[in-house]
Amino acid sequence: MITAAGAAVVVLGASAPGLAAGTPDPADDKLPSAVETFEYPGAAKILKEQGLTLESGDGHILLTSCMPLNNDVRDDIVVYTKKANSAGRNHFCFKVTGNGKKGYLALNVPDVIGVDAGKYPVSASAGGPNGPVHVPKNTFKAMGEASWDHPATLLALQVG
């Protein structure tokens, strides 16, 4: 026979693990956030290896290899700079992905001199008073010193 005191121990003992399971664990504070930051994946490695700062985007404009600079690469976007950067490059190639062929990429390309758009029109935003440059598909547009007589930094690319 169970006494009232024994029943209380059984009930409390049975419920204690449930209470303990509901207690927050301090390690939970270190779980990754589910909030999307749109930071460019591998940006630190790209900066170190290629001298290019990629900040954020929607994942539809991606850095790709320019070697060899062929029609497959030129189908999308090529950005040209006045001088070679720390990695010895003076142009960068980007591929547009996704079904809608829309995309956005925030980046930082000093001394930009032009953008070559392939199959898709591109809007290239540079710092300074000149505003965005709209590059129709299959067209090259000069920017910065190549067009405005002053240096410019490319800050964003947008397609669609």
mmCIF file of C-alpha atoms in Angstrom:
data_model
loop_
_atom_site.group_PDB
_atom_site.id
_atom_site.type_symbol
_atom_site.label_atom_id
_atom_site.label_comp_id
_atom_site.label_asym_id
_atom_site.label_seq_id
_atom_site.Cartn_x
_atom_site.Cartn_y
_atom_site.Cartn_z
ATOM 1 C CA MET A 1 0.000 0.000 0.000
ATOM 2 C CA ILE A 2 1.290 3.489 -0.911
ATOM 3 C CA THR A 3 0.999 6.237 1.656
ATOM 4 C CA ALA A 4 0.221 9.858 0.752
ATOM 5 C CA ALA A 5 3.865 10.804 1.262
ATOM 6 C CA GLY A 6 5.002 7.930 -0.972
ATOM 7 C CA ALA A 7 2.545 8.966 -3.690
ATOM 8 C CA ALA A 8 3.887 12.517 -3.599
ATOM 9 C CA VAL A 9 7.448 11.241 -4.069
ATOM 10 C CA VAL A 10 6.374 9.079 -7.011
ATOM 11 C CA VAL A 11 4.477 11.979 -8.643
ATOM 12 C CA LEU A 12 7.243 14.521 -8.059
ATOM 13 C CA GLY A 13 9.919 12.064 -9.125
ATOM 14 C CA ALA A 14 8.020 11.318 -12.322
ATOM 15 C CA SER A 15 7.510 14.960 -13.145
ATOM 16 C CA ALA A 16 11.018 16.167 -12.295
ATOM 17 C CA PRO A 17 12.583 14.973 -15.592
ATOM 18 C CA GLY A 18 9.867 16.848 -17.475
ATOM 19 C CA LEU A 19 10.709 19.999 -15.586
ATOM 20 C CA ALA A 20 14.418 19.517 -16.160
ATOM 21 C CA ALA A 21 13.885 18.986 -19.897
ATOM 22 C CA GLY A 22 12.110 22.334 -20.124
ATOM 23 C CA THR A 23 15.008 24.197 -18.543
ATOM 24 C CA PRO A 24 17.018 26.158 -21.124
ATOM 25 C CA ASP A 25 20.563 24.969 -21.649
ATOM 26 C CA PRO A 26 23.196 27.740 -21.775
ATOM 27 C CA ALA A 27 24.681 26.013 -24.835
ATOM 28 C CA ASP A 28 21.436 26.770 -26.723
ATOM 29 C CA ASP A 29 22.548 30.409 -26.874
ATOM 30 C CA LYS A 30 25.248 29.381 -29.351
ATOM 31 C CA LEU A 31 22.936 27.749 -31.895
ATOM 32 C CA PRO A 32 23.043 29.306 -35.366
ATOM 33 C CA SER A 33 20.389 31.856 -36.139
ATOM 34 C CA ALA A 34 17.617 31.013 -38.581
ATOM 35 C CA VAL A 35 17.663 34.601 -39.851
ATOM 36 C CA GLU A 36 19.120 34.919 -43.372
ATOM 37 C CA THR A 37 21.866 37.554 -43.544
ATOM 38 C CA PHE A 38 22.462 37.209 -47.304
ATOM 39 C CA GLU A 39 26.236 37.332 -46.720
ATOM 40 C CA TYR A 40 28.197 35.995 -49.680
ATOM 41 C CA PRO A 41 29.422 32.473 -48.844
ATOM 42 C CA GLY A 42 33.202 32.175 -48.696
ATOM 43 C CA ALA A 43 33.692 35.951 -48.971
ATOM 44 C CA ALA A 44 36.791 35.988 -46.737
ATOM 45 C CA LYS A 45 38.475 33.275 -48.812
ATOM 46 C CA ILE A 46 37.599 35.072 -52.074
ATOM 47 C CA LEU A 47 39.051 38.329 -50.728
ATOM 48 C CA LYS A 48 42.265 36.577 -49.682
ATOM 49 C CA GLU A 49 42.718 34.556 -52.877
ATOM 50 C CA GLN A 50 41.304 36.901 -55.528
ATOM 51 C CA GLY A 51 41.407 40.346 -53.949
ATOM 52 C CA LEU A 52 37.667 40.847 -54.471
ATOM 53 C CA THR A 53 35.222 41.968 -51.777
ATOM 54 C CA LEU A 54 31.811 40.295 -52.111
ATOM 55 C CA GLU A 55 29.416 41.473 -49.431
ATOM 56 C CA SER A 56 25.901 40.101 -49.850
ATOM 57 C CA GLY A 57 23.275 39.149 -52.366
ATOM 58 C CA ASP A 58 20.329 36.965 -53.192
ATOM 59 C CA GLY A 59 22.395 34.058 -54.521
ATOM 60 C CA HIS A 60 21.563 34.650 -58.189
ATOM 61 C CA ILE A 61 24.763 36.475 -59.221
ATOM 62 C CA LEU A 62 27.760 34.284 -58.495
ATOM 63 C CA LEU A 63 31.484 34.779 -58.998
ATOM 64 C CA THR A 64 32.798 32.312 -61.563
ATOM 65 C CA SER A 65 36.074 31.567 -63.286
ATOM 66 C CA CYS A 66 37.067 33.760 -66.218
ATOM 67 C CA MET A 67 39.508 31.202 -67.567
ATOM 68 C CA PRO A 68 39.332 30.948 -70.441
ATOM 69 C CA LEU A 69 37.401 34.112 -71.226
ATOM 70 C CA ASN A 70 35.067 32.416 -73.670
ATOM 71 C CA ASN A 71 31.499 32.794 -74.859
ATOM 72 C CA ASP A 72 30.141 30.717 -71.970
ATOM 73 C CA VAL A 73 31.537 33.220 -69.453
ATOM 74 C CA ARG A 74 30.725 36.270 -71.545
ATOM 75 C CA ASP A 75 27.081 35.181 -71.635
ATOM 76 C CA ASP A 76 26.569 36.756 -68.217
ATOM 77 C CA ILE A 77 28.648 39.579 -66.594
ATOM 78 C CA VAL A 78 32.308 40.651 -66.757
ATOM 79 C CA VAL A 79 33.534 43.565 -64.596
ATOM 80 C CA TYR A 80 36.792 45.305 -65.608
ATOM 81 C CA THR A 81 39.102 47.341 -63.365
ATOM 82 C CA LYS A 82 41.754 49.942 -64.215
ATOM 83 C CA LYS A 83 44.633 48.018 -62.735
ATOM 84 C CA ALA A 84 45.338 44.559 -61.472
ATOM 85 C CA ASN A 85 44.457 43.997 -57.830
ATOM 86 C CA SER A 86 46.560 42.245 -55.198
ATOM 87 C CA ALA A 87 45.835 38.902 -56.870
ATOM 88 C CA GLY A 88 46.982 40.199 -60.273
ATOM 89 C CA ARG A 89 43.488 40.356 -61.789
ATOM 90 C CA ASN A 90 41.876 43.215 -63.678
ATOM 91 C CA HIS A 91 38.552 41.552 -64.491
ATOM 92 C CA PHE A 92 36.000 39.387 -62.687
ATOM 93 C CA CYS A 93 33.316 37.147 -64.148
ATOM 94 C CA PHE A 94 29.856 36.480 -62.754
ATOM 95 C CA LYS A 95 27.173 33.967 -63.653
ATOM 96 C CA VAL A 96 23.449 34.688 -63.356
ATOM 97 C CA THR A 97 21.514 31.727 -61.933
ATOM 98 C CA GLY A 98 17.887 30.853 -61.284
ATOM 99 C CA ASN A 99 14.814 30.548 -63.451
ATOM 100 C CA GLY A 100 13.733 34.182 -63.354
ATOM 101 C CA LYS A 101 17.179 35.493 -64.334
ATOM 102 C CA LYS A 102 17.016 38.159 -61.678
ATOM 103 C CA GLY A 103 19.706 38.802 -59.137
ATOM 104 C CA TYR A 104 21.462 41.221 -56.812
ATOM 105 C CA LEU A 105 25.030 41.315 -55.521
ATOM 106 C CA ALA A 106 26.604 43.929 -53.243
ATOM 107 C CA LEU A 107 30.365 44.065 -53.734
ATOM 108 C CA ASN A 108 33.290 46.460 -53.650
ATOM 109 C CA VAL A 109 35.416 46.771 -56.789
ATOM 110 C CA PRO A 110 37.729 49.821 -56.698
ATOM 111 C CA ASP A 111 38.822 51.519 -59.928
ATOM 112 C CA VAL A 112 36.085 49.940 -62.044
ATOM 113 C CA ILE A 113 36.337 50.965 -65.715
ATOM 114 C CA GLY A 114 33.504 48.995 -67.261
ATOM 115 C CA VAL A 115 30.883 46.282 -67.222
ATOM 116 C CA ASP A 116 30.162 43.832 -70.021
ATOM 117 C CA ALA A 117 26.611 42.428 -70.003
ATOM 118 C CA GLY A 118 25.881 39.205 -71.836
ATOM 119 C CA LYS A 119 22.419 37.693 -72.208
ATOM 120 C CA TYR A 120 20.856 39.881 -69.508
ATOM 121 C CA PRO A 121 20.753 43.645 -68.997
ATOM 122 C CA VAL A 122 22.694 44.720 -65.899
ATOM 123 C CA SER A 123 22.437 47.720 -63.607
ATOM 124 C CA ALA A 124 25.853 48.579 -62.134
ATOM 125 C CA SER A 125 25.865 50.980 -59.184
ATOM 126 C CA ALA A 126 29.026 52.934 -58.443
ATOM 127 C CA GLY A 127 29.838 55.328 -55.667
ATOM 128 C CA GLY A 128 29.778 58.976 -56.614
ATOM 129 C CA PRO A 129 27.438 61.376 -58.364
ATOM 130 C CA ASN A 130 26.925 59.332 -61.524
ATOM 131 C CA GLY A 131 24.374 56.873 -60.170
ATOM 132 C CA PRO A 132 23.732 53.445 -61.643
ATOM 133 C CA VAL A 133 24.882 52.554 -65.139
ATOM 134 C CA HIS A 134 22.353 50.560 -67.134
ATOM 135 C CA VAL A 135 24.112 48.104 -69.424
ATOM 136 C CA PRO A 136 21.840 46.589 -72.102
ATOM 137 C CA LYS A 137 22.340 42.912 -72.895
ATOM 138 C CA ASN A 138 25.262 42.088 -75.201
ATOM 139 C CA THR A 139 26.813 45.517 -74.522
ATOM 140 C CA PHE A 140 29.883 46.966 -72.787
ATOM 141 C CA LYS A 141 29.530 50.243 -70.855
ATOM 142 C CA ALA A 142 32.467 52.276 -69.562
ATOM 143 C CA MET A 143 32.445 53.547 -65.972
ATOM 144 C CA GLY A 144 34.787 55.454 -63.691
ATOM 145 C CA GLU A 145 37.896 56.974 -65.261
ATOM 146 C CA ALA A 146 37.089 55.322 -68.588
ATOM 147 C CA SER A 147 33.940 57.435 -68.843
ATOM 148 C CA TRP A 148 33.665 60.063 -66.105
ATOM 149 C CA ASP A 149 37.285 61.240 -65.707
ATOM 150 C CA HIS A 150 37.316 60.226 -62.045
ATOM 151 C CA PRO A 151 37.728 56.895 -60.271
ATOM 152 C CA ALA A 152 34.687 54.907 -59.198
ATOM 153 C CA THR A 153 34.030 51.923 -56.982
ATOM 154 C CA LEU A 154 31.473 49.379 -58.146
ATOM 155 C CA LEU A 155 29.103 48.751 -55.243
ATOM 156 C CA ALA A 156 26.316 46.589 -56.697
ATOM 157 C CA LEU A 157 25.221 44.540 -59.679
ATOM 158 C CA GLN A 158 21.557 43.912 -60.413
ATOM 159 C CA VAL A 159 19.884 41.856 -63.133
ATOM 160 C CA GLY A 160 16.185 41.938 -63.976
#
